[in-house]
Short mmCIF file of C-alpha atoms in Angstrom, two decimals:
data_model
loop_
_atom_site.label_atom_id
_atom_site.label_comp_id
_atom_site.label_asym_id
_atom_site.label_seq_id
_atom_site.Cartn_x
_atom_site.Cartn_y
_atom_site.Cartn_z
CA UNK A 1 40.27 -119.05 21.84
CA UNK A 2 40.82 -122.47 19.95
CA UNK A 3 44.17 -122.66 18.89
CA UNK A 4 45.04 -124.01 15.53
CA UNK A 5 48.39 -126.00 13.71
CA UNK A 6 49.12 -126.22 10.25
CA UNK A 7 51.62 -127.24 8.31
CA UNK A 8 54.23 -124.30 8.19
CA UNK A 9 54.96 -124.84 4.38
CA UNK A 10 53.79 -127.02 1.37
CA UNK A 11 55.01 -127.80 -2.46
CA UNK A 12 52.94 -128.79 -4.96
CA UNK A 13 53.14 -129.23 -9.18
CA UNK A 14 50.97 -127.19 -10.94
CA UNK A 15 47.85 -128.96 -11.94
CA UNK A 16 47.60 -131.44 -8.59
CA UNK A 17 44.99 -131.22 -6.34
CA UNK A 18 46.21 -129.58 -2.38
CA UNK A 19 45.10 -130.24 0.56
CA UNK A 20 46.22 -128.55 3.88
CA UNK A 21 45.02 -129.43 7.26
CA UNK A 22 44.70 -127.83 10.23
CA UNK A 23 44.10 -128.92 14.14
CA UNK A 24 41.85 -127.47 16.40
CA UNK A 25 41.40 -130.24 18.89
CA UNK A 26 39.88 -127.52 20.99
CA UNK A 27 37.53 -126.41 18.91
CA UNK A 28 34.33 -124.49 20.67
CA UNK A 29 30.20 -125.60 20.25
CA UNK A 30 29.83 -122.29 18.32
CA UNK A 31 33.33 -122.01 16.66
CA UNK A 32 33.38 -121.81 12.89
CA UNK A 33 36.13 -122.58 10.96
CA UNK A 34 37.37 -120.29 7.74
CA UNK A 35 40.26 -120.04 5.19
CA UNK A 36 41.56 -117.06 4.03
CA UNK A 37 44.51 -116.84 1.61
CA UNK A 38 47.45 -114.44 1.30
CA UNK A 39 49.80 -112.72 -1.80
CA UNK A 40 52.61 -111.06 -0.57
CA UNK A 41 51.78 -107.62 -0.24
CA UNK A 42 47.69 -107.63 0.20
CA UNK A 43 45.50 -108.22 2.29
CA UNK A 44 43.87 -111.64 3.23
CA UNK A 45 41.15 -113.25 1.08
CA UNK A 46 38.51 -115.01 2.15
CA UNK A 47 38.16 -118.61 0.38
CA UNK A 48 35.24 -120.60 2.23
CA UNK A 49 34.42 -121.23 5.89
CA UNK A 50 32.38 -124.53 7.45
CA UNK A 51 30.70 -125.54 10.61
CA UNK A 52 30.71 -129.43 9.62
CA UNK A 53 30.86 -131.85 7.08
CA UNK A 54 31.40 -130.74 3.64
CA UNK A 55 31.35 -127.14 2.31
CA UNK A 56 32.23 -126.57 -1.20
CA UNK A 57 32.49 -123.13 -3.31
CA UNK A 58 33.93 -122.05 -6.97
CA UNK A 59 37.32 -121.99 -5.15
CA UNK A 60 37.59 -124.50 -2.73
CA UNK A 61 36.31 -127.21 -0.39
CA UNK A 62 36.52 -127.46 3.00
CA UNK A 63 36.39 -130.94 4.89
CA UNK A 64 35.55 -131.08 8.52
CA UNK A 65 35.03 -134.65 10.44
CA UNK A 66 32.42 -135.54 12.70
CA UNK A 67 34.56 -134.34 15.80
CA UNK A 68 35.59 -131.30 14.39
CA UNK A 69 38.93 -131.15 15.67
CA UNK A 70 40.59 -130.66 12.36
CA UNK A 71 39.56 -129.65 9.00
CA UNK A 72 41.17 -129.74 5.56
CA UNK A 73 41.53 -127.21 2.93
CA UNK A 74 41.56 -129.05 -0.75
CA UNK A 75 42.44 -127.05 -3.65
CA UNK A 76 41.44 -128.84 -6.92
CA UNK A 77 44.38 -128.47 -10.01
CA UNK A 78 46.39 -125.92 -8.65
CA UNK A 79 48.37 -123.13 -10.84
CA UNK A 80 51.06 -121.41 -10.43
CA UNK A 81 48.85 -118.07 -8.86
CA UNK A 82 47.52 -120.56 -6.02
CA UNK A 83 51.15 -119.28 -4.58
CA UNK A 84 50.22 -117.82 -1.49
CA UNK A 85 49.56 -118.24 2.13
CA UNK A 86 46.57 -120.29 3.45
CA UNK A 87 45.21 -119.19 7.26
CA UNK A 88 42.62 -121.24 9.11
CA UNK A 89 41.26 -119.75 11.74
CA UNK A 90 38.86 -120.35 14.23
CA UNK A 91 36.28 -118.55 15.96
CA UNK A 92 33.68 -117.98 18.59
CA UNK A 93 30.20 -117.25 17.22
CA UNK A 94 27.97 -114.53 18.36
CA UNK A 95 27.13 -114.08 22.13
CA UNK A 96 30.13 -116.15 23.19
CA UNK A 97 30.72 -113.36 26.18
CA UNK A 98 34.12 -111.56 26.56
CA UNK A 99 36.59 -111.83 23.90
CA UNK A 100 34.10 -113.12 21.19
CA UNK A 101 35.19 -110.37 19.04
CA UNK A 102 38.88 -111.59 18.46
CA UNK A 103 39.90 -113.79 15.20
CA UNK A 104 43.49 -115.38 16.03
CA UNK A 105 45.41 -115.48 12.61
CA UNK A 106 48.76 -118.23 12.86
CA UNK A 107 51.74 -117.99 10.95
CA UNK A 108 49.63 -119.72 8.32
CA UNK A 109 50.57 -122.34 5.69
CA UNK A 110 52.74 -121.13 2.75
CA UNK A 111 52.24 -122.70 -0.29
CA UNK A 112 54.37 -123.25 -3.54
CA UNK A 113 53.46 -124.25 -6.88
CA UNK A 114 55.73 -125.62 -9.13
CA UNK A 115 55.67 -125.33 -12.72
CA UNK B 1 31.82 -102.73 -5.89
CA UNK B 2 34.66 -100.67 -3.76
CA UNK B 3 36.74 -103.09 -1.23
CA UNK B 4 38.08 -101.92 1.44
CA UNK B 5 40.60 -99.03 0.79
CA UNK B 6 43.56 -97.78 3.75
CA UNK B 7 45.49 -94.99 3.25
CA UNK B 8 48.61 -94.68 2.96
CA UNK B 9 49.32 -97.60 1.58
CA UNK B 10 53.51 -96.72 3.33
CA UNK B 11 53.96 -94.38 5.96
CA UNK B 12 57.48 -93.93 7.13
CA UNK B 13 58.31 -91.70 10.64
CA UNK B 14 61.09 -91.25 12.43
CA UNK B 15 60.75 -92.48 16.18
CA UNK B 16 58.82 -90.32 18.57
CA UNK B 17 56.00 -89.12 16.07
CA UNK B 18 52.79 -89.90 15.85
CA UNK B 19 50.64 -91.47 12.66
CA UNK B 20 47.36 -91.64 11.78
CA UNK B 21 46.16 -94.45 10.14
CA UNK B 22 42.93 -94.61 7.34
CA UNK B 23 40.59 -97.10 6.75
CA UNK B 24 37.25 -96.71 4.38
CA UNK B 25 35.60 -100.02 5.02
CA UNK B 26 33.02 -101.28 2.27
CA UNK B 27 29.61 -99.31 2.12
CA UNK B 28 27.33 -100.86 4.63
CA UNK B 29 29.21 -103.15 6.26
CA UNK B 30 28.88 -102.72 10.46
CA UNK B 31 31.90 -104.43 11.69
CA UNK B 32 35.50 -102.75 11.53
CA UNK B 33 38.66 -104.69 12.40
CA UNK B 34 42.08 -103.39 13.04
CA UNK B 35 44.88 -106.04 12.97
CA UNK B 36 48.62 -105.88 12.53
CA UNK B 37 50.87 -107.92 10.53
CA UNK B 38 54.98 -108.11 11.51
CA UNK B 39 57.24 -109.42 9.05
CA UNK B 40 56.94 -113.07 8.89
CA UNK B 41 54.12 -113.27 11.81
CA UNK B 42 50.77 -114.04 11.84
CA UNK B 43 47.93 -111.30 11.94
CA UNK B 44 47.31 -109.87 15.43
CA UNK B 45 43.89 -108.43 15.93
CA UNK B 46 44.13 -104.88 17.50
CA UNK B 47 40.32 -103.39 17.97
CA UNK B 48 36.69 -104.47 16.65
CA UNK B 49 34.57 -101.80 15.72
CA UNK B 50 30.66 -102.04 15.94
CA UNK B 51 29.08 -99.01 14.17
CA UNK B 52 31.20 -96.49 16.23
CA UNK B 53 31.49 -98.34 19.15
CA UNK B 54 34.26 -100.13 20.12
CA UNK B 55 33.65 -103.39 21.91
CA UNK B 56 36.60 -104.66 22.22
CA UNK B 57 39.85 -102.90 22.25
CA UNK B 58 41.47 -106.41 24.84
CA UNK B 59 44.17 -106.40 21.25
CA UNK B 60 45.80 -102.40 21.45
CA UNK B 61 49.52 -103.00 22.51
CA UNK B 62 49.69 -100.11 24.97
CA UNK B 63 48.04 -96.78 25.59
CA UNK B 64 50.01 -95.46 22.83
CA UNK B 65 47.24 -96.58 20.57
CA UNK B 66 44.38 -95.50 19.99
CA UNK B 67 41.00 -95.82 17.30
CA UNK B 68 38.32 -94.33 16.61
CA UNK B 69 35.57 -94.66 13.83
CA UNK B 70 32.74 -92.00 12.40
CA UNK B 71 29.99 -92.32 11.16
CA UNK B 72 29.48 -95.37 11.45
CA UNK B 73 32.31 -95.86 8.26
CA UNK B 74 35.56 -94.37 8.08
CA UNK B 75 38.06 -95.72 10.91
CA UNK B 76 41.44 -94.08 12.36
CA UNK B 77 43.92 -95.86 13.96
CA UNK B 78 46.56 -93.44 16.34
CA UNK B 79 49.75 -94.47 17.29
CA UNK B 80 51.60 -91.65 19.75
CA UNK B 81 54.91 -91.44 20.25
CA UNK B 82 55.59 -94.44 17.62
CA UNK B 83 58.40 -97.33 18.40
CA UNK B 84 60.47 -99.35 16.27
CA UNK B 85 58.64 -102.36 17.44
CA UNK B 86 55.44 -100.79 15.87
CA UNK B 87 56.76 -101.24 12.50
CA UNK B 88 54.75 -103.54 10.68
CA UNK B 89 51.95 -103.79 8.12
CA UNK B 90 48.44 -102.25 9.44
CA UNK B 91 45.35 -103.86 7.84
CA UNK B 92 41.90 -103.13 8.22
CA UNK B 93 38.87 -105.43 7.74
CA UNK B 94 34.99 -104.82 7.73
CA UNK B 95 32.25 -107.15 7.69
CA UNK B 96 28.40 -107.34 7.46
CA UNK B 97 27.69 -107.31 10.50
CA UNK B 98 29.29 -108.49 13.52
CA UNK B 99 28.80 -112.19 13.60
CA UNK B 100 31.64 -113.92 14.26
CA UNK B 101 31.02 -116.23 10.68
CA UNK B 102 30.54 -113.48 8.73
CA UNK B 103 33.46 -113.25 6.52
CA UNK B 104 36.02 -110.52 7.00
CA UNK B 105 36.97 -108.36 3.48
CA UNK B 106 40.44 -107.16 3.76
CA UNK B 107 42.36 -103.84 2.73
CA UNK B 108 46.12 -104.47 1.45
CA UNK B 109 47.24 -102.25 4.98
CA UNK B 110 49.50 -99.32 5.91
CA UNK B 111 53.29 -100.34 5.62
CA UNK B 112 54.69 -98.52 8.60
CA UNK B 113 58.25 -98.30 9.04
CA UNK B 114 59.59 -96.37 12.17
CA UNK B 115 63.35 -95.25 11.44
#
């Protein structure tokens, strides 16, 4: 399973624009790579997830270079309810043998608006 | 339309009992996903369910827990004999189908607390 970093915290004013990355240097052929965010108390959310170059939603975008060993996470204009914590994970896609079925959540990135 | 739904949303037990754990995933969706949250800690996955098979159970701690799902919809997740160590939010996630880039739609979890 491709392992991923990510900044363990993050402060930002409301209204700026966020971005968090994350490593994966060893990312698989088939891997995809999602976001999902976190309020204390609930479950995770999906936000938007990316195979390469440029995916963009309502919520989010989601940079990944050529090599796909890292990807970034930019928020536009935070607010104050963007408080949460921000997973990227990384997984196998379908018929990737033994173990294809496990998502590895980290510790995550936790992120703090300021008024 | 209805998310995912777990019941009870806290369960406390004294050591040495057993608990049942409920997830409803959302109507139609194939996939099931047990995965446990400690405080401060990443998710860990426990068990992927497809329809009422489970193909991978590689994330149960020990025998002392146990799944099942019927129906191909509701889910129940057993732990015997329950530990302090088990304490820890309990989510549940469905998806879809399968495919590991189909996105995962969380429950807010079972707050377990073994005195």
């Amino acid at each position: 399973l491709a392992k991923t970093t990510q900044p363990i915290s993050m402060d930002s004013y409301e209204g700026q624009e966020v971005n968090i990355t994350c490593s994966h240097n060893n990312i698989a052929t088939n891997d995809y790579i999602t976001w999902y965010q976190q309020f204390p108390s609930q479950g995770p959310r999906f936000i938007i997830q990316g195979y390469k170059t440029k995916v963009t939603n309502e919520v989010a975008s989601l940079f990944i270079p050529a090599d796909r060993k890292s990807s970034t996470l930019s928020l536009p204009r935070v607010s104050l309810s963007d408080t949460a914590v921000y997973y990227c994970l990384v997984g196998p896609g379908v018929g990737s043998g033994a173990g294809s079925y496990q998502l590895t959540f980290g510790k995550g990135t936790k992120l703090s608006v300021i008024p | 339309g209805a998310g995912v739904s777990q019941s009870p949303s806290n369960k406390v037990t004294e050591k040495g009992k057993d608990v049942e754990l409920r997830c409803d995933p959302i109507s139609g969706h194939t996939a099931l996903y047990w995965y446990r949250q400690s405080l401060g800690q990443g998710l860990e996955f426990l068990i992927y369910f497809q329809g009422n098979s489970a193909p991978d159970k590689s994330g149960l701690p020990s025998d002392r827990f146990s799944a099942e799902r019927t129906g191909g919809s509701v889910s129940t997740l057993t732990i015997q004999r329950t530990q302090q160590e088990d304490s820890a939010v309990y989510l549940c996630a469905s998806s879809r189908t399968g495919a590991k880039n189909q996105p995962q739609h969380f429950g807010d979890g079972t707050r377990l607390s073994i005195l």
